[in-house]
């Protein structure tokens, strides 16, 4: 569910995710129930950390720092970005697998697949 930014109040908490790659910076801001409040796609034009700084300034202008419960960063520039801004670095494959499992849960499917492979 995508909610309007205007529905987000200062009392609410949010989570921020960045995927910083060689071509773009992808950003998502979610509430703690994982409803998307905003998402952004920014070309980096060879200056990934300048674009990250601009996007962070935008976020901090709109959302009080106290309302941000967590920041996670993935992508080729993710490790360095966490050194610069804080938050946690998440390997891209782990991030994708976790998101897929959350969005499309399939209880028992892995164990059934493993049983097929063994036989």
Tab-separated table of C-alpha atoms in Angstrom:
chain	number	residue	atom	x	y	z
A	1	UNK	CA	0.000	0.000	0.000
A	2	UNK	CA	1.342	3.438	-0.883
A	3	UNK	CA	0.270	6.177	1.462
A	4	UNK	CA	0.324	9.886	0.771
A	5	UNK	CA	3.171	11.781	2.432
A	6	UNK	CA	0.516	14.122	3.817
A	7	UNK	CA	-0.914	11.150	5.782
A	8	UNK	CA	2.406	10.809	7.595
A	9	UNK	CA	2.501	12.724	10.861
A	10	UNK	CA	5.544	13.742	12.903
A	11	UNK	CA	4.469	11.358	15.677
A	12	UNK	CA	4.868	8.384	13.342
A	13	UNK	CA	8.135	6.572	12.778
A	14	UNK	CA	9.641	5.756	9.401
A	15	UNK	CA	12.313	3.568	7.843
A	16	UNK	CA	14.610	4.708	5.042
A	17	UNK	CA	16.235	2.445	2.471
A	18	UNK	CA	18.857	3.372	-0.103
A	19	UNK	CA	20.166	1.323	-3.025
A	20	UNK	CA	23.241	3.157	-4.254
A	21	UNK	CA	24.580	1.819	-7.512
A	22	UNK	CA	26.771	2.896	-10.389
A	23	UNK	CA	23.910	4.527	-12.324
A	24	UNK	CA	21.272	5.502	-9.796
A	25	UNK	CA	20.259	6.026	-6.207
A	26	UNK	CA	16.957	4.362	-5.345
A	27	UNK	CA	15.294	5.520	-2.146
A	28	UNK	CA	12.256	4.284	-0.265
A	29	UNK	CA	10.659	5.757	2.842
A	30	UNK	CA	8.233	3.441	4.643
A	31	UNK	CA	6.253	3.519	7.833
A	32	UNK	CA	7.041	0.838	10.417
A	33	UNK	CA	4.268	-1.348	8.971
A	34	UNK	CA	6.184	-1.310	5.649
A	35	UNK	CA	3.690	0.886	3.808
A	36	UNK	CA	5.526	2.971	1.221
A	37	UNK	CA	5.311	6.693	1.919
A	38	UNK	CA	7.692	7.816	-0.840
A	39	UNK	CA	10.078	6.337	-3.357
A	40	UNK	CA	12.631	8.071	-5.568
A	41	UNK	CA	14.907	7.187	-8.482
A	42	UNK	CA	17.821	9.589	-8.968
A	43	UNK	CA	20.500	9.367	-11.664
A	44	UNK	CA	23.889	9.849	-10.037
A	45	UNK	CA	25.839	11.185	-13.059
A	46	UNK	CA	29.110	9.870	-11.608
A	47	UNK	CA	28.620	11.594	-8.237
A	48	UNK	CA	26.837	9.038	-6.046
A	49	UNK	CA	27.585	10.633	-2.689
A	50	UNK	CA	26.582	14.126	-3.819
A	51	UNK	CA	23.221	12.723	-4.919
A	52	UNK	CA	22.947	10.792	-1.635
A	53	UNK	CA	23.644	14.017	0.297
A	54	UNK	CA	20.967	15.874	-1.677
A	55	UNK	CA	18.422	13.093	-1.088
A	56	UNK	CA	19.263	12.999	2.640
A	57	UNK	CA	18.795	16.762	2.882
A	58	UNK	CA	15.397	16.387	1.199
A	59	UNK	CA	14.400	13.646	3.670
A	60	UNK	CA	15.584	15.569	6.735
A	61	UNK	CA	13.768	18.698	5.555
A	62	UNK	CA	10.538	16.713	5.319
A	63	UNK	CA	10.848	14.223	8.200
A	64	UNK	CA	12.274	15.080	11.635
A	65	UNK	CA	15.413	13.109	12.433
A	66	UNK	CA	13.691	11.704	15.549
A	67	UNK	CA	11.018	10.107	13.351
A	68	UNK	CA	13.544	7.963	11.447
A	69	UNK	CA	13.715	4.569	13.161
A	70	UNK	CA	16.307	3.058	10.863
A	71	UNK	CA	18.354	3.362	7.703
A	72	UNK	CA	19.451	0.436	5.548
A	73	UNK	CA	21.742	0.730	2.537
A	74	UNK	CA	22.521	-1.732	-0.226
A	75	UNK	CA	24.242	-1.620	-3.599
A	76	UNK	CA	27.772	-1.104	-4.857
A	77	UNK	CA	28.224	2.092	-2.851
A	78	UNK	CA	26.333	0.847	0.173
A	79	UNK	CA	29.231	-0.104	2.409
A	80	UNK	CA	30.951	3.256	2.032
A	81	UNK	CA	27.624	5.074	2.387
A	82	UNK	CA	27.006	3.452	5.790
A	83	UNK	CA	30.474	4.586	6.891
A	84	UNK	CA	29.480	8.135	5.912
A	85	UNK	CA	25.849	8.364	7.084
A	86	UNK	CA	25.359	5.475	9.499
A	87	UNK	CA	22.696	2.818	9.230
A	88	UNK	CA	23.269	-0.787	8.304
A	89	UNK	CA	24.674	-2.272	5.110
A	90	UNK	CA	22.670	-5.149	3.625
A	91	UNK	CA	24.036	-7.331	0.840
A	92	UNK	CA	21.907	-6.861	-2.297
A	93	UNK	CA	21.032	-10.541	-2.692
A	94	UNK	CA	19.998	-10.773	0.975
A	95	UNK	CA	17.903	-7.599	0.595
A	96	UNK	CA	16.118	-8.983	-2.473
A	97	UNK	CA	15.502	-12.399	-0.914
A	98	UNK	CA	14.192	-10.848	2.311
A	99	UNK	CA	11.847	-8.507	0.443
A	100	UNK	CA	10.565	-11.309	-1.784
A	101	UNK	CA	9.920	-13.552	1.219
A	102	UNK	CA	8.068	-10.729	2.985
A	103	UNK	CA	5.954	-9.788	-0.034
A	104	UNK	CA	5.288	-13.319	-1.287
A	105	UNK	CA	5.474	-15.717	1.673
A	106	UNK	CA	5.367	-19.377	0.709
A	107	UNK	CA	5.378	-21.458	3.898
A	108	UNK	CA	6.888	-24.864	3.441
A	109	UNK	CA	7.923	-24.332	-0.178
A	110	UNK	CA	11.645	-24.406	0.581
A	111	UNK	CA	11.420	-27.634	2.550
A	112	UNK	CA	9.435	-29.258	-0.281
A	113	UNK	CA	12.023	-28.111	-2.817
A	114	UNK	CA	14.871	-29.417	-0.662
A	115	UNK	CA	13.125	-32.797	-0.350
A	116	UNK	CA	12.777	-33.009	-4.149
A	117	UNK	CA	16.446	-32.216	-4.692
A	118	UNK	CA	17.541	-34.921	-2.217
A	119	UNK	CA	15.445	-37.630	-3.911
